[in-house]
mmCIF file of C-alpha atoms in Angstrom:
data_model
loop_
_atom_site.group_PDB
_atom_site.id
_atom_site.type_symbol
_atom_site.label_atom_id
_atom_site.label_comp_id
_atom_site.label_asym_id
_atom_site.label_seq_id
_atom_site.Cartn_x
_atom_site.Cartn_y
_atom_site.Cartn_z
ATOM 1 C CA MET A 1278 -49.524 63.928 105.814
ATOM 2 C CA ILE A 1279 -46.989 65.229 103.630
ATOM 3 C CA ARG A 1280 -44.090 63.016 102.770
ATOM 4 C CA ARG A 1281 -41.631 65.252 101.146
ATOM 5 C CA ILE A 1282 -41.172 68.210 98.685
ATOM 6 C CA HIS A 1283 -41.334 66.722 95.419
ATOM 7 C CA HIS A 1284 -40.947 69.383 92.916
ATOM 8 C CA ILE A 1285 -40.575 73.302 92.802
ATOM 9 C CA ASN A 1286 -41.920 75.237 89.663
ATOM 10 C CA PHE A 1287 -40.354 78.425 88.370
ATOM 11 C CA ILE A 1288 -42.259 80.437 85.705
ATOM 12 C CA VAL A 1289 -39.839 81.657 83.083
ATOM 13 C CA ARG A 1290 -40.255 83.664 79.833
ATOM 14 C CA ASP A 1291 -37.653 82.001 77.700
ATOM 15 C CA LEU A 1292 -36.973 78.266 78.563
ATOM 16 C CA GLY A 1293 -33.874 78.002 76.461
ATOM 17 C CA GLN A 1294 -32.075 81.177 78.137
ATOM 18 C CA ALA A 1295 -33.167 79.986 81.544
ATOM 19 C CA VAL A 1296 -31.722 76.372 81.049
ATOM 20 C CA ARG A 1297 -28.567 77.724 80.001
ATOM 21 C CA ARG A 1298 -28.351 79.946 83.300
ATOM 22 C CA TYR A 1299 -29.618 77.387 85.521
ATOM 23 C CA ARG A 1300 -27.447 74.458 84.543
ATOM 24 C CA LYS A 1301 -24.502 76.655 85.964
ATOM 25 C CA LEU A 1302 -26.022 76.140 89.275
ATOM 26 C CA PHE A 1303 -27.833 72.683 88.939
ATOM 27 C CA GLY A 1304 -25.886 70.864 86.425
ATOM 28 C CA ASP A 1305 -27.410 69.296 83.427
ATOM 29 C CA PRO A 1306 -30.999 69.242 83.098
ATOM 30 C CA VAL A 1307 -32.800 65.639 82.966
ATOM 31 C CA THR A 1308 -35.045 66.952 80.138
ATOM 32 C CA GLU A 1309 -34.505 70.184 78.314
ATOM 33 C CA ALA A 1310 -37.958 70.794 76.475
ATOM 34 C CA GLU A 1311 -40.744 68.771 77.546
ATOM 35 C CA GLU A 1312 -44.391 69.695 76.335
ATOM 36 C CA LEU A 1313 -47.314 69.436 78.743
ATOM 37 C CA PRO A 1314 -50.150 70.606 76.299
ATOM 38 C CA GLN A 1315 -53.055 70.275 78.673
ATOM 39 C CA ARG A 1316 -51.204 72.792 80.920
ATOM 40 C CA GLY A 1317 -50.087 75.028 78.042
ATOM 41 C CA VAL A 1318 -46.495 74.969 78.916
ATOM 42 C CA ARG A 1319 -43.074 74.026 77.861
ATOM 43 C CA LEU A 1320 -40.609 72.819 80.614
ATOM 44 C CA ALA A 1321 -37.224 71.556 81.412
ATOM 45 C CA ARG A 1322 -36.366 69.627 84.771
ATOM 46 C CA PHE A 1323 -33.309 69.245 86.943
ATOM 47 C CA LYS A 1324 -33.127 66.910 89.861
ATOM 48 C CA VAL A 1325 -31.345 68.089 93.184
ATOM 49 C CA ALA A 1326 -31.261 65.260 95.554
ATOM 50 C CA ASP A 1327 -34.702 63.877 95.361
ATOM 51 C CA THR A 1328 -36.365 67.093 94.490
ATOM 52 C CA TRP A 1329 -37.364 68.247 90.807
ATOM 53 C CA LEU A 1330 -36.632 71.916 89.844
ATOM 54 C CA ILE A 1331 -38.796 72.628 86.834
ATOM 55 C CA LEU A 1332 -38.504 75.530 84.782
ATOM 56 C CA VAL A 1333 -41.978 76.302 83.231
ATOM 57 C CA GLN A 1334 -42.506 78.487 80.119
ATOM 58 C CA PRO A 1335 -46.119 79.226 79.169
ATOM 59 C CA VAL A 1336 -46.806 78.780 75.433
ATOM 60 C CA THR A 1337 -50.164 79.686 75.197
ATOM 61 C CA ALA A 1338 -52.092 82.944 76.596
ATOM 62 C CA ASP A 1339 -55.052 81.457 78.297
ATOM 63 C CA SER A 1340 -53.644 79.232 81.144
ATOM 64 C CA VAL A 1341 -52.996 79.231 84.766
ATOM 65 C CA PRO A 1342 -49.117 79.647 84.232
ATOM 66 C CA ALA A 1343 -49.582 82.301 81.549
ATOM 67 C CA ARG A 1344 -51.833 84.170 84.024
ATOM 68 C CA PHE A 1345 -49.231 83.727 86.858
ATOM 69 C CA LEU A 1346 -46.509 85.079 84.671
ATOM 70 C CA GLN A 1347 -48.803 88.134 83.532
ATOM 71 C CA ALA A 1348 -49.466 88.896 87.197
ATOM 72 C CA ASN A 1349 -46.347 88.260 88.952
ATOM 73 C CA GLY A 1350 -43.475 88.113 86.413
ATOM 74 C CA GLU A 1351 -40.998 85.302 86.552
ATOM 75 C CA GLY A 1352 -39.762 83.512 89.503
ATOM 76 C CA PHE A 1353 -41.192 80.883 91.975
ATOM 77 C CA PHE A 1354 -44.626 79.608 90.930
ATOM 78 C CA LEU A 1355 -45.603 76.437 92.766
ATOM 79 C CA LEU A 1356 -44.419 73.916 95.562
ATOM 80 C CA SER A 1357 -45.582 70.639 95.027
ATOM 81 C CA CYS A 1358 -45.647 68.083 98.096
ATOM 82 C CA GLN A 1359 -45.944 64.348 97.834
ATOM 83 C CA VAL A 1360 -48.759 62.721 99.806
ATOM 84 C CA ASP A 1361 -49.695 58.948 99.758
ATOM 85 C CA ASP A 1362 -53.152 59.584 98.550
ATOM 86 C CA VAL A 1363 -53.963 62.782 97.042
ATOM 87 C CA ARG A 1364 -57.841 62.772 97.251
ATOM 88 C CA GLN A 1365 -57.603 61.920 100.794
ATOM 89 C CA ALA A 1366 -54.963 64.450 101.503
ATOM 90 C CA ALA A 1367 -57.079 67.042 99.757
ATOM 91 C CA ALA A 1368 -60.063 66.067 101.639
ATOM 92 C CA GLN A 1369 -58.039 66.738 104.669
ATOM 93 C CA ALA A 1370 -56.826 70.214 103.708
ATOM 94 C CA ALA A 1371 -60.477 71.119 102.968
ATOM 95 C CA ALA A 1372 -61.587 69.917 106.101
ATOM 96 C CA ALA A 1373 -58.934 72.035 107.625
ATOM 97 C CA GLY A 1374 -60.236 75.229 105.831
ATOM 98 C CA ILE A 1375 -57.786 75.135 103.009
ATOM 99 C CA GLY A 1376 -59.553 75.964 99.642
ATOM 100 C CA VAL A 1377 -59.227 73.019 97.188
ATOM 101 C CA LYS A 1378 -59.131 74.060 93.364
ATOM 102 C CA ASP A 1379 -60.186 70.841 92.176
ATOM 103 C CA ARG A 1380 -62.232 68.085 93.335
ATOM 104 C CA LEU A 1381 -60.496 65.356 91.071
ATOM 105 C CA PRO A 1382 -56.798 65.194 90.389
ATOM 106 C CA ARG A 1383 -55.355 66.604 87.364
ATOM 107 C CA GLN A 1384 -52.618 64.731 85.342
ATOM 108 C CA GLY A 1385 -49.192 66.329 85.680
ATOM 109 C CA LEU A 1386 -45.902 64.626 84.283
ATOM 110 C CA ASP A 1387 -44.846 61.010 84.304
ATOM 111 C CA ASP A 1388 -47.620 59.493 86.775
ATOM 112 C CA TRP A 1389 -48.126 62.744 88.791
ATOM 113 C CA GLN A 1390 -51.753 63.213 89.979
ATOM 114 C CA VAL A 1391 -52.035 66.761 91.407
ATOM 115 C CA ILE A 1392 -54.540 68.732 93.278
ATOM 116 C CA ASP A 1393 -53.851 72.417 93.734
ATOM 117 C CA LEU A 1394 -54.718 74.339 97.141
ATOM 118 C CA ASP A 1395 -55.775 77.928 97.358
ATOM 119 C CA ALA A 1396 -52.998 80.257 97.777
ATOM 120 C CA ALA A 1397 -55.196 82.536 99.462
ATOM 121 C CA ASP A 1398 -55.697 80.290 102.295
ATOM 122 C CA LEU A 1399 -51.890 79.761 102.413
ATOM 123 C CA PHE A 1400 -50.555 83.284 102.743
ATOM 124 C CA GLY A 1401 -49.870 83.773 99.147
ATOM 125 C CA ALA A 1402 -48.051 80.465 98.474
ATOM 126 C CA ASP A 1403 -49.185 78.121 95.704
ATOM 127 C CA ILE A 1404 -49.112 74.798 97.113
ATOM 128 C CA GLN A 1405 -49.911 71.479 95.524
ATOM 129 C CA LEU A 1406 -50.791 68.030 96.693
ATOM 130 C CA LEU A 1407 -49.311 65.263 94.537
ATOM 131 C CA GLU A 1408 -49.367 61.590 94.332
ATOM 132 C CA SER A 1409 -46.817 59.343 92.337
ATOM 133 C CA ALA A 1410 -45.499 56.010 92.515
ATOM 134 C CA ASP A 1411 -41.911 57.129 92.786
ATOM 135 C CA MET B 251 -22.164 71.962 93.000
ATOM 136 C CA ILE B 252 -25.521 71.750 94.754
ATOM 137 C CA ARG B 253 -26.175 69.034 97.127
ATOM 138 C CA ARG B 254 -29.683 69.387 98.231
ATOM 139 C CA ILE B 255 -32.730 71.865 98.657
ATOM 140 C CA HIS B 256 -31.868 72.948 102.226
ATOM 141 C CA HIS B 257 -34.645 75.309 103.065
ATOM 142 C CA ILE B 258 -37.589 77.375 101.467
ATOM 143 C CA ASN B 259 -38.524 80.641 103.070
ATOM 144 C CA PHE B 260 -42.002 82.121 102.917
ATOM 145 C CA ILE B 261 -42.842 85.713 103.687
ATOM 146 C CA VAL B 262 -45.867 86.288 105.953
ATOM 147 C CA ARG B 263 -47.509 89.130 107.708
ATOM 148 C CA ASP B 264 -48.644 87.458 110.778
ATOM 149 C CA LEU B 265 -46.394 84.504 111.957
ATOM 150 C CA GLY B 266 -48.943 82.999 114.569
ATOM 151 C CA GLN B 267 -51.752 82.903 112.153
ATOM 152 C CA ALA B 268 -49.494 81.442 109.495
ATOM 153 C CA VAL B 269 -48.295 78.894 111.727
ATOM 154 C CA ARG B 270 -51.810 77.860 112.769
ATOM 155 C CA ARG B 271 -52.733 77.246 109.032
ATOM 156 C CA TYR B 272 -49.487 75.623 108.039
ATOM 157 C CA ARG B 273 -49.493 73.043 110.803
ATOM 158 C CA LYS B 274 -52.570 71.538 109.200
ATOM 159 C CA LEU B 275 -50.472 70.579 106.091
ATOM 160 C CA PHE B 276 -46.971 70.157 107.700
ATOM 161 C CA GLY B 277 -47.872 68.937 111.275
ATOM 162 C CA ASP B 278 -46.280 70.647 114.234
ATOM 163 C CA PRO B 279 -43.415 73.226 113.719
ATOM 164 C CA VAL B 280 -40.108 72.410 115.189
ATOM 165 C CA THR B 281 -39.940 75.988 116.341
ATOM 166 C CA GLU B 282 -42.756 78.537 116.434
ATOM 167 C CA ALA B 283 -41.282 82.018 117.157
ATOM 168 C CA GLU B 284 -37.601 82.189 116.791
ATOM 169 C CA GLU B 285 -35.911 85.640 116.303
ATOM 170 C CA LEU B 286 -33.252 86.467 113.829
ATOM 171 C CA PRO B 287 -32.597 90.163 114.915
ATOM 172 C CA GLN B 288 -29.763 90.805 112.182
ATOM 173 C CA ARG B 289 -32.300 89.895 109.624
ATOM 174 C CA GLY B 290 -35.312 91.939 111.201
ATOM 175 C CA VAL B 291 -37.423 88.662 111.448
ATOM 176 C CA ARG B 292 -39.592 86.311 113.564
ATOM 177 C CA LEU B 293 -39.864 82.902 112.024
ATOM 178 C CA ALA B 294 -41.161 79.420 112.504
ATOM 179 C CA ARG B 295 -39.599 75.988 111.092
ATOM 180 C CA PHE B 296 -41.320 73.135 109.908
ATOM 181 C CA LYS B 297 -39.257 70.081 108.557
ATOM 182 C CA VAL B 298 -40.527 68.080 105.704
ATOM 183 C CA ALA B 299 -38.229 64.972 105.149
ATOM 184 C CA ASP B 300 -34.982 66.657 105.099
ATOM 185 C CA THR B 301 -35.939 70.180 103.982
ATOM 186 C CA TRP B 302 -36.961 73.048 106.106
ATOM 187 C CA LEU B 303 -39.920 75.178 105.482
ATOM 188 C CA ILE B 304 -39.678 78.384 106.989
ATOM 189 C CA LEU B 305 -42.074 80.940 107.762
ATOM 190 C CA VAL B 306 -40.691 84.587 107.908
ATOM 191 C CA GLN B 307 -42.481 87.589 109.405
ATOM 192 C CA PRO B 308 -40.555 90.988 109.036
ATOM 193 C CA VAL B 309 -40.625 92.849 112.184
ATOM 194 C CA THR B 310 -38.577 95.867 111.161
ATOM 195 C CA ALA B 311 -39.352 98.109 108.306
ATOM 196 C CA ASP B 312 -36.036 98.385 106.907
ATOM 197 C CA SER B 313 -34.824 94.987 105.857
ATOM 198 C CA VAL B 314 -34.808 92.758 102.948
ATOM 199 C CA PRO B 315 -37.653 90.383 104.009
ATOM 200 C CA ALA B 316 -39.693 93.668 104.885
ATOM 201 C CA ARG B 317 -38.916 95.262 101.304
ATOM 202 C CA PHE B 318 -39.818 91.864 99.723
ATOM 203 C CA LEU B 319 -43.184 91.884 101.667
ATOM 204 C CA GLN B 320 -43.787 95.396 100.642
ATOM 205 C CA ALA B 321 -43.002 94.710 96.754
ATOM 206 C CA ASN B 322 -44.368 91.472 96.464
ATOM 207 C CA GLY B 323 -46.874 90.560 99.239
ATOM 208 C CA GLU B 324 -47.036 87.391 100.967
ATOM 209 C CA GLY B 325 -45.633 84.083 99.605
ATOM 210 C CA PHE B 326 -42.508 82.341 98.367
ATOM 211 C CA PHE B 327 -39.395 84.255 99.220
ATOM 212 C CA LEU B 328 -36.086 82.192 98.943
ATOM 213 C CA LEU B 329 -34.893 79.029 98.075
ATOM 214 C CA SER B 330 -31.763 77.969 99.795
ATOM 215 C CA CYS B 331 -29.439 75.386 98.440
ATOM 216 C CA GLN B 332 -26.592 73.420 100.270
ATOM 217 C CA VAL B 333 -23.071 73.438 99.179
ATOM 218 C CA ASP B 334 -19.952 71.877 100.585
ATOM 219 C CA ASP B 335 -18.307 75.344 100.523
ATOM 220 C CA VAL B 336 -20.250 78.318 100.312
ATOM 221 C CA ARG B 337 -17.436 80.815 99.447
ATOM 222 C CA GLN B 338 -16.145 78.290 96.628
ATOM 223 C CA ALA B 339 -19.817 77.827 95.194
ATOM 224 C CA ALA B 340 -20.272 81.790 95.152
ATOM 225 C CA ALA B 341 -17.182 82.246 93.177
ATOM 226 C CA GLN B 342 -18.169 79.629 90.808
ATOM 227 C CA ALA B 343 -21.612 81.272 90.287
ATOM 228 C CA ALA B 344 -19.834 84.694 89.918
ATOM 229 C CA ALA B 345 -17.784 83.103 87.196
ATOM 230 C CA ALA B 346 -20.684 81.791 85.414
ATOM 231 C CA GLY B 347 -22.257 85.173 85.332
ATOM 232 C CA ILE B 348 -24.794 84.951 88.187
ATOM 233 C CA GLY B 349 -24.351 87.992 90.473
ATOM 234 C CA VAL B 350 -23.446 87.492 94.019
ATOM 235 C CA LYS B 351 -24.907 89.882 96.613
ATOM 236 C CA ASP B 352 -22.292 89.459 99.243
ATOM 237 C CA ARG B 353 -18.594 88.794 99.103
ATOM 238 C CA LEU B 354 -18.563 87.299 102.576
ATOM 239 C CA PRO B 355 -21.188 84.853 104.135
ATOM 240 C CA ARG B 356 -23.775 86.216 106.405
ATOM 241 C CA GLN B 357 -24.960 84.236 109.620
ATOM 242 C CA GLY B 358 -28.307 82.591 109.312
ATOM 243 C CA LEU B 359 -29.920 80.365 111.982
ATOM 244 C CA ASP B 360 -27.836 77.490 113.760
ATOM 245 C CA ASP B 361 -24.453 77.233 111.798
ATOM 246 C CA TRP B 362 -25.889 78.357 108.478
ATOM 247 C CA GLN B 363 -23.486 80.650 106.485
ATOM 248 C CA VAL B 364 -25.262 81.829 103.381
ATOM 249 C CA ILE B 365 -24.599 83.985 100.130
ATOM 250 C CA ASP B 366 -27.521 85.297 98.326
ATOM 251 C CA LEU B 367 -27.310 85.277 94.560
ATOM 252 C CA ASP B 368 -28.939 88.040 92.372
ATOM 253 C CA ALA B 369 -32.656 87.086 91.316
ATOM 254 C CA ALA B 370 -32.038 89.291 88.225
ATOM 255 C CA ASP B 371 -29.781 86.642 86.997
ATOM 256 C CA LEU B 372 -32.046 83.935 87.893
ATOM 257 C CA PHE B 373 -35.145 84.935 86.197
ATOM 258 C CA GLY B 374 -36.698 86.304 89.337
ATOM 259 C CA ALA B 375 -35.944 83.593 91.649
ATOM 260 C CA ASP B 376 -34.368 84.567 94.881
ATOM 261 C CA ILE B 377 -31.776 81.654 95.349
ATOM 262 C CA GLN B 378 -29.218 81.357 98.163
ATOM 263 C CA LEU B 379 -26.076 79.157 98.664
ATOM 264 C CA LEU B 380 -25.861 77.710 101.958
ATOM 265 C CA GLU B 381 -22.952 75.787 104.068
ATOM 266 C CA SER B 382 -23.850 73.825 107.307
ATOM 267 C CA ALA B 383 -22.208 70.857 109.034
ATOM 268 C CA ASP B 384 -25.621 69.204 109.052
#
């Protein structure tokens, strides 16, 4: 059901500082300071082969990424897995006993449609299903 | 310098339980209960496109994975990035101010030669450089 690892998100406190360090490993970012206001974050994207690495800085206090930072500190946040049909994949996950956080997909970057799974059912890992034409 | 995301490790307490859940998302594992005694772990591997997802259960108390579990609980542990020459890549990382945990590579699964970077220099993310003929 999962086609590929589409992106991996890292939570950071200071996007500019993190980008300066990560570019030493991953080369120049594709974007350096995108805004995703509905998620309360600023972000930078690196591309490694066909996987995005995304540094995410919370910019509002009341958001999922901000609460993750407060609870866990900086580091790995989310693994996003591409599927052909995100609603159908979420229904399959739910039928297999994996909690689904939203009934309808939310809009991420570009044309990304995402549904988050419940980390409590995945042994602590935040995994997300994603649909995109790319 | 980094060619691709080679594998992503997750720390779990009970490998059998985690495999039963993860196969609902990622299909049948390629291996279900490998031992890597020098690392003090048992593990199971899934392949998603050309990236390995590896569930890792510590089986001894005094190991890096066991200490990670104790400090952080279950969840994402490590992102392993393939390079052409792991020693040269580690030297480049060190020259860029990113701490390198070992001077010489350690032996992972298969022919994997790995050098861990210091998460404190990467905003909390455990990232590893890896060389493999595959």
